[in-house]
mmCIF file of C-alpha atoms in Angstrom:
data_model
loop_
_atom_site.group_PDB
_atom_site.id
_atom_site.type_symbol
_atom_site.label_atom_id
_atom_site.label_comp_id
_atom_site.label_asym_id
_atom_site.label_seq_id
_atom_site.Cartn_x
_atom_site.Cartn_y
_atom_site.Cartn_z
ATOM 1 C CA UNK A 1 0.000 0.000 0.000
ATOM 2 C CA UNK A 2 2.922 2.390 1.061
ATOM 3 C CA UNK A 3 3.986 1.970 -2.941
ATOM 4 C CA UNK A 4 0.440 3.243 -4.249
ATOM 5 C CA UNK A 5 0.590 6.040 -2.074
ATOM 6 C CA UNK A 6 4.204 6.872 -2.883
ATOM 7 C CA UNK A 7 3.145 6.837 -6.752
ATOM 8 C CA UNK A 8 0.016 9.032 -5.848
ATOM 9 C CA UNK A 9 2.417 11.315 -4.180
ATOM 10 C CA UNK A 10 4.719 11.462 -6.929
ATOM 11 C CA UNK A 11 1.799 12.096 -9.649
ATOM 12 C CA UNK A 12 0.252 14.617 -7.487
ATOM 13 C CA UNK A 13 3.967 16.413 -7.219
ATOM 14 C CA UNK A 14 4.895 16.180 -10.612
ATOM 15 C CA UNK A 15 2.860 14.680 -13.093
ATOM 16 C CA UNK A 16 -0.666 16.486 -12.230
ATOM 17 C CA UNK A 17 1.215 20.025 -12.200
ATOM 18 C CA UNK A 18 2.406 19.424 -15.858
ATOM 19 C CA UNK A 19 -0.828 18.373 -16.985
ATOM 20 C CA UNK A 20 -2.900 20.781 -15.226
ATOM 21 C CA UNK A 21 -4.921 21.766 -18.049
ATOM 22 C CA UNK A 22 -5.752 18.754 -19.178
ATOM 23 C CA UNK A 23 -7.364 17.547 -15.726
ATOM 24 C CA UNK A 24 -9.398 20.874 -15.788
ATOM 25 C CA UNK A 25 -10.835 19.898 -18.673
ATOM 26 C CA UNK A 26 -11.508 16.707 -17.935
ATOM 27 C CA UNK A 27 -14.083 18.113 -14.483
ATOM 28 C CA UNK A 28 -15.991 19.085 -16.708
ATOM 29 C CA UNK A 29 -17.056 16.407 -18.332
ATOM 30 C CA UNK A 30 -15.944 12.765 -20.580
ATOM 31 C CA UNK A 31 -15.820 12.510 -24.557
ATOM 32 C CA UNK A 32 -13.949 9.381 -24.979
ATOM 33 C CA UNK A 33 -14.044 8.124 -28.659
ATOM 34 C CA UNK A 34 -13.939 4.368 -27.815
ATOM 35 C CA UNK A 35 -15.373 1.332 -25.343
ATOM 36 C CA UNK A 36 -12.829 -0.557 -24.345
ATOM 37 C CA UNK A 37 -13.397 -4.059 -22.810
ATOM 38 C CA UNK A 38 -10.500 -5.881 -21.488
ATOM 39 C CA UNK A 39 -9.417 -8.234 -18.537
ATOM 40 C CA UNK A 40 -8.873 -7.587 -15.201
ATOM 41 C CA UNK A 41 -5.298 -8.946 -15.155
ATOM 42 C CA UNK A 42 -2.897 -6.663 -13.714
ATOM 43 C CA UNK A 43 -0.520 -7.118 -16.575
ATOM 44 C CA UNK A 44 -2.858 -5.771 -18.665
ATOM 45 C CA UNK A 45 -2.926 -1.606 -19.257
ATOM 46 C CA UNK A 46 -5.067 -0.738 -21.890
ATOM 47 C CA UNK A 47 -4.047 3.196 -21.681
ATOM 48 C CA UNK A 48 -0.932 2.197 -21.284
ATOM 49 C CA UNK A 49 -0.387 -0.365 -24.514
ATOM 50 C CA UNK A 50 -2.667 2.203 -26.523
ATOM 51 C CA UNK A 51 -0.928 5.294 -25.129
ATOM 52 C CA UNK A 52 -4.194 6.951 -24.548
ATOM 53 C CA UNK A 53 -5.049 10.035 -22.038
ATOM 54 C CA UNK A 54 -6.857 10.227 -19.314
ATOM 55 C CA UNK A 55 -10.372 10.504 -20.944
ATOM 56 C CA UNK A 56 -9.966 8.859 -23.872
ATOM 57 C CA UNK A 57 -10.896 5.591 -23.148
ATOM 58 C CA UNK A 58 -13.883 4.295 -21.392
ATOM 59 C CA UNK A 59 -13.152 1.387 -20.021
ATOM 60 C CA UNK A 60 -14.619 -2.039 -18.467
ATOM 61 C CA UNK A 61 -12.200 -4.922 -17.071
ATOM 62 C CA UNK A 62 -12.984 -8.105 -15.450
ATOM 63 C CA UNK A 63 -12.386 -11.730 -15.480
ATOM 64 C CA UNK A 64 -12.142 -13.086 -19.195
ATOM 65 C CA UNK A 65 -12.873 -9.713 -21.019
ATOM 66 C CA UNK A 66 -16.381 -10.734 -20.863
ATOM 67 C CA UNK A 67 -19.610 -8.911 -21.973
ATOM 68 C CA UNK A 68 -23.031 -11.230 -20.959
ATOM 69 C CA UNK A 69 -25.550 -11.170 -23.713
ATOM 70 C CA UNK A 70 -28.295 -8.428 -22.837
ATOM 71 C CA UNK A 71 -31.398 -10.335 -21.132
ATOM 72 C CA UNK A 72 -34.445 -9.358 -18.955
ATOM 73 C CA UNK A 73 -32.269 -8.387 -15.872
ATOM 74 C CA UNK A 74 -29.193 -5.730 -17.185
ATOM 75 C CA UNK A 75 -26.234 -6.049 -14.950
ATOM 76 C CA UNK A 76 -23.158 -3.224 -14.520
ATOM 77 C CA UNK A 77 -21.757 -4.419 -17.343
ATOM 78 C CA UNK A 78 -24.975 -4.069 -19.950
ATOM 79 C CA UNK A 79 -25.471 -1.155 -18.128
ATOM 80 C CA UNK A 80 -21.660 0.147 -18.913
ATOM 81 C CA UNK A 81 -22.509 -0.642 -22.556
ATOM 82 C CA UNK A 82 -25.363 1.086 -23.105
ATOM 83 C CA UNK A 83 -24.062 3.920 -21.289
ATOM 84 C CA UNK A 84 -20.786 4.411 -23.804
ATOM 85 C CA UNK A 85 -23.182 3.754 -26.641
ATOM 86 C CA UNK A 86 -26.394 5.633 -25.686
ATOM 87 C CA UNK A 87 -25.199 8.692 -24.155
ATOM 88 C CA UNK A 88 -21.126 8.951 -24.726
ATOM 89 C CA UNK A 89 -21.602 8.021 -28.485
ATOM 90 C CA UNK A 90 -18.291 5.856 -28.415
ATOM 91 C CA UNK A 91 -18.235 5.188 -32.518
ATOM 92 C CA UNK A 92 -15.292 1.993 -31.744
ATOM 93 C CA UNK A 93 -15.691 -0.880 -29.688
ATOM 94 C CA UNK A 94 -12.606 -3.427 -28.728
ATOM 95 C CA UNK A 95 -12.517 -6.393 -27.047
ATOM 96 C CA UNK A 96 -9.376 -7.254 -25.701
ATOM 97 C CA UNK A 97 -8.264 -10.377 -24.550
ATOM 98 C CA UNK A 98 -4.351 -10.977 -23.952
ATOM 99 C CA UNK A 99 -1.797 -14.212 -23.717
ATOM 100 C CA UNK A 100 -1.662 -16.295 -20.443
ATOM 101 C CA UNK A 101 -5.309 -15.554 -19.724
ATOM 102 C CA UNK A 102 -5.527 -17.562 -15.842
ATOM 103 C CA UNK A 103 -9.441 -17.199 -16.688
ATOM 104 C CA UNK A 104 -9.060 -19.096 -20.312
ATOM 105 C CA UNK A 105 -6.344 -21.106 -19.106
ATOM 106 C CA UNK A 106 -8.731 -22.550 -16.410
ATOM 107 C CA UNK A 107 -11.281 -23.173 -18.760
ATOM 108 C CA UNK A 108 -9.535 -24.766 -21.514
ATOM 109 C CA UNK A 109 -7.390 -27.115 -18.599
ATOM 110 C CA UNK A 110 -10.611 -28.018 -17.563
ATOM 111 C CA UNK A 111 -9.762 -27.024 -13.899
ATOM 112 C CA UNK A 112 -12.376 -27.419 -10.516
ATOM 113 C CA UNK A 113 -13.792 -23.624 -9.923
ATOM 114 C CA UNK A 114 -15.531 -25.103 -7.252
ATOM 115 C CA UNK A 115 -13.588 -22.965 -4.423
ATOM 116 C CA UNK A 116 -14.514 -19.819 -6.727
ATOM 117 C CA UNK A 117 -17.783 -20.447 -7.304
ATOM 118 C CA UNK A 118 -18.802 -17.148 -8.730
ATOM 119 C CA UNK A 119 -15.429 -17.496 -10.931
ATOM 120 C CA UNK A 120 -16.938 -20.474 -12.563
ATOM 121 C CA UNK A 121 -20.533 -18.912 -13.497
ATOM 122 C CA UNK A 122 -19.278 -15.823 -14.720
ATOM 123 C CA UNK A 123 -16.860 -17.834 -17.231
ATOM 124 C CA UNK A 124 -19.892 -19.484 -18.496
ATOM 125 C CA UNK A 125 -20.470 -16.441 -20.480
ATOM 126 C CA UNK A 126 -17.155 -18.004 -22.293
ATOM 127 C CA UNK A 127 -18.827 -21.694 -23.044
ATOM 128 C CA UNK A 128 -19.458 -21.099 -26.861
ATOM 129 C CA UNK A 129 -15.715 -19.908 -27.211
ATOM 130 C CA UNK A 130 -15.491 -23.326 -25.147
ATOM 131 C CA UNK A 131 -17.317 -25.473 -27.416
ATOM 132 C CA UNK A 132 -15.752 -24.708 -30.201
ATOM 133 C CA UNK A 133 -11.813 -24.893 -28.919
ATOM 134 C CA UNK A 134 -12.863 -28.567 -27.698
ATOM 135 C CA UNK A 135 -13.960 -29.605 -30.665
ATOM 136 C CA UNK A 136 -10.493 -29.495 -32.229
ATOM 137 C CA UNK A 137 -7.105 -30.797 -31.439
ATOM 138 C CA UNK A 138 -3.953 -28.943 -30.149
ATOM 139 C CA UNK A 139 -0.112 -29.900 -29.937
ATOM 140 C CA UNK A 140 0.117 -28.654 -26.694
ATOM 141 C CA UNK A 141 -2.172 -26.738 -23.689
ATOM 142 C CA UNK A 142 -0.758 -23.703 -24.267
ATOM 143 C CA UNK A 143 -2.287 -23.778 -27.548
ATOM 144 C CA UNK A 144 -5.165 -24.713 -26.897
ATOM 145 C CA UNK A 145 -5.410 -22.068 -24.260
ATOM 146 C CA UNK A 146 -3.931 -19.278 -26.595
ATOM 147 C CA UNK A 147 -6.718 -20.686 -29.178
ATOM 148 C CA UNK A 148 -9.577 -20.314 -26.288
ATOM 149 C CA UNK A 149 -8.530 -16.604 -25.603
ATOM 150 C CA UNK A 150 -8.949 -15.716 -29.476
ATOM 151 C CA UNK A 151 -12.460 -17.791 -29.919
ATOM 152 C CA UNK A 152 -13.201 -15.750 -26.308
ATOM 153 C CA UNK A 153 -12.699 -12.751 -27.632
ATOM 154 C CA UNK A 154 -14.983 -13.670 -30.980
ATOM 155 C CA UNK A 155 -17.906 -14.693 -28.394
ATOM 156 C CA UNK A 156 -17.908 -11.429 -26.682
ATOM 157 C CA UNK A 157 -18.197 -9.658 -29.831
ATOM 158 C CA UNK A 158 -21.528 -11.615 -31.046
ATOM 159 C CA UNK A 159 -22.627 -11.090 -27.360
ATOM 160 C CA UNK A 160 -22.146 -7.743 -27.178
ATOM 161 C CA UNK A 161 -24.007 -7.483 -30.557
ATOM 162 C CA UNK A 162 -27.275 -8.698 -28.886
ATOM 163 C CA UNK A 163 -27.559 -5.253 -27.231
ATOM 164 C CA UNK A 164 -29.845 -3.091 -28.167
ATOM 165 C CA UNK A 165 -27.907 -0.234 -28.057
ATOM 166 C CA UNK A 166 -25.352 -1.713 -29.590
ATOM 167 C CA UNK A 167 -27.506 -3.241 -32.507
ATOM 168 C CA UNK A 168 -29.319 -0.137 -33.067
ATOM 169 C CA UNK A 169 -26.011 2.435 -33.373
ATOM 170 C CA UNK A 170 -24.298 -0.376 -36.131
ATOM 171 C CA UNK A 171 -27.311 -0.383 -38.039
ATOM 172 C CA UNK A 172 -26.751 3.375 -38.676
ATOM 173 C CA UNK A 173 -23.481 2.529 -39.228
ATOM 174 C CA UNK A 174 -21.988 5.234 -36.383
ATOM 175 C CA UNK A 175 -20.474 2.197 -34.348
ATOM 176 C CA UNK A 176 -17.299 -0.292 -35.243
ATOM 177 C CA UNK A 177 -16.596 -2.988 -33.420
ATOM 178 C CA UNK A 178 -12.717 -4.710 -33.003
ATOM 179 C CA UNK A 179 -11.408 -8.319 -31.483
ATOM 180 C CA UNK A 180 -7.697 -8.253 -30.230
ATOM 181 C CA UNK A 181 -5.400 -10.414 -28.949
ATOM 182 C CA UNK A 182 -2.673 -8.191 -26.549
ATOM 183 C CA UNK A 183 0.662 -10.065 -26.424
ATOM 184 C CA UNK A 184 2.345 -9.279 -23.054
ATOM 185 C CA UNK A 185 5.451 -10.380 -23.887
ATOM 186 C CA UNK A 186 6.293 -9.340 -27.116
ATOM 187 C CA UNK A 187 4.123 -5.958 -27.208
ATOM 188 C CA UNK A 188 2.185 -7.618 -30.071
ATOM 189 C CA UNK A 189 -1.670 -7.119 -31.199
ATOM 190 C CA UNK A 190 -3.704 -9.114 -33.661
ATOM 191 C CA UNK A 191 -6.734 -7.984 -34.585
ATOM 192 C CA UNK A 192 -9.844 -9.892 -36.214
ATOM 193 C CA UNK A 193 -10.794 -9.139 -39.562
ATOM 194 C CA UNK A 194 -14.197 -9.628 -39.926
ATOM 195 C CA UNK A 195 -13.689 -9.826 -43.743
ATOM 196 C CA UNK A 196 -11.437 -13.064 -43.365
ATOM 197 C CA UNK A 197 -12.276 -14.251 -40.159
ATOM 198 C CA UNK A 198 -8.688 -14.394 -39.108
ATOM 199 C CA UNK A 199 -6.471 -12.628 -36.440
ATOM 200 C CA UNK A 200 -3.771 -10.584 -38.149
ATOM 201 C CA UNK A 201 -0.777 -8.680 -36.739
ATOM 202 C CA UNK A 202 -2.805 -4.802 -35.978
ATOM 203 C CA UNK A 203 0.734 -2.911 -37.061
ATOM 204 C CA UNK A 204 0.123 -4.176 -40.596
ATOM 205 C CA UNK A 205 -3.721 -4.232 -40.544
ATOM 206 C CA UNK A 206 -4.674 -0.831 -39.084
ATOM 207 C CA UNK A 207 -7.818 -0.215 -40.876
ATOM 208 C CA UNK A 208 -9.391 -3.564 -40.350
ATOM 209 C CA UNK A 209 -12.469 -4.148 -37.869
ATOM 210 C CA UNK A 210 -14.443 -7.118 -37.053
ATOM 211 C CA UNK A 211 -18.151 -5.425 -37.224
ATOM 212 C CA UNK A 212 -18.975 -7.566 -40.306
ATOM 213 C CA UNK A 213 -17.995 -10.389 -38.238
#
């Protein structure tokens, strides 16, 4: 704790006087251009991979990068959606899932959540991603775990689809929507393109997106 503190310290002695401006504009009020939807793994920084502000981002993380299908009882993060859509008018959506997921690796090793029982129904969400990695063979477990994080991050994106908000703002064709794979180790993103149906490296693909997916 004495670390976080120290770092607040720091930012609030040197960063926050450099960027004063910025942080006055941002009381006012949030324009952030994109949703971003990512895990809750401490390795992964979405502002700081992307090299985004403060602001520019609006953000949800948890457990698997996951995003429940919309149904008759809306939890925080349907709620989180519809907000960025609705009233923030994000126009890009990314789901981000990353290598060495513990939340696909579980799934795809097949381990007992039964000591983290809300763990293991809130990975459910991931069971079509599931499915589909079972169904075919791999050399090794890591890659059939690396090939559960990619099929993960394709399940998210036809759940998050399923929301009105989100349905309604791609049929007027304000709203994108892009699947990437965050490489911790080698700094690395691929990104689905919904054309192909394949994940290819983002630094030579730039303008592809996964809405058509």
């Amino acid at each position: 704790m004495q670390k976080i503190i120290e770092g607040f310290l720091k930012f609030q002695r040197e960063v926050y006087p450099q960027r004063a401006g910025l942080f006055k504009t941002l009381a006012e009020g949030q324009s952030p251009k994109a949703l971003f939807v990512t895990c809750s793994d401490s390795r992964v920084v979405p502002e700081l991979f992307t090299q985004q502000d403060p602001g520019d981002l609006f953000v949800i993380r948890n457990a698997g990068n996951i995003v429940p299908p919309y149904g008759p009882e809306p939890g925080g993060v349907s709620a989180t959606v519809e907000y960025a859509v609705s009233a923030l008018k994000v126009v890009d959506i990314v789901i981000c899932g990353h290598s060495n997921c513990g939340a696909m690796g579980a799934i795809s090793s097949c381990q007992c959540l039964d000591h983290l029982p809300a763990v293991g129904h809130w990975l459910r969400y991931a069971d079509a991603a599931k499915a589909i990695v079972e169904s075919n063979e791999y050399a090794t477990q890591r890659e059939k775990a690396d090939a559960l994080v990619r099929e993960n991050v394709i399940a998210q994106l036809a759940n998050i689809k399923t929301h009105p908000a989100v349905a309604l703002a791609i049929s007027h064709g304000r709203l994108n929507l892009h699947g990437w794979v965050y490489d911790i180790e080698r700094g690395v993103i691929d990104a689905l393109d919904g054309e192909s149906k394949q994940f290819v490296p983002l630094s030579d693909n730039y303008a592809i997106n996964a809405t058509k997916f």
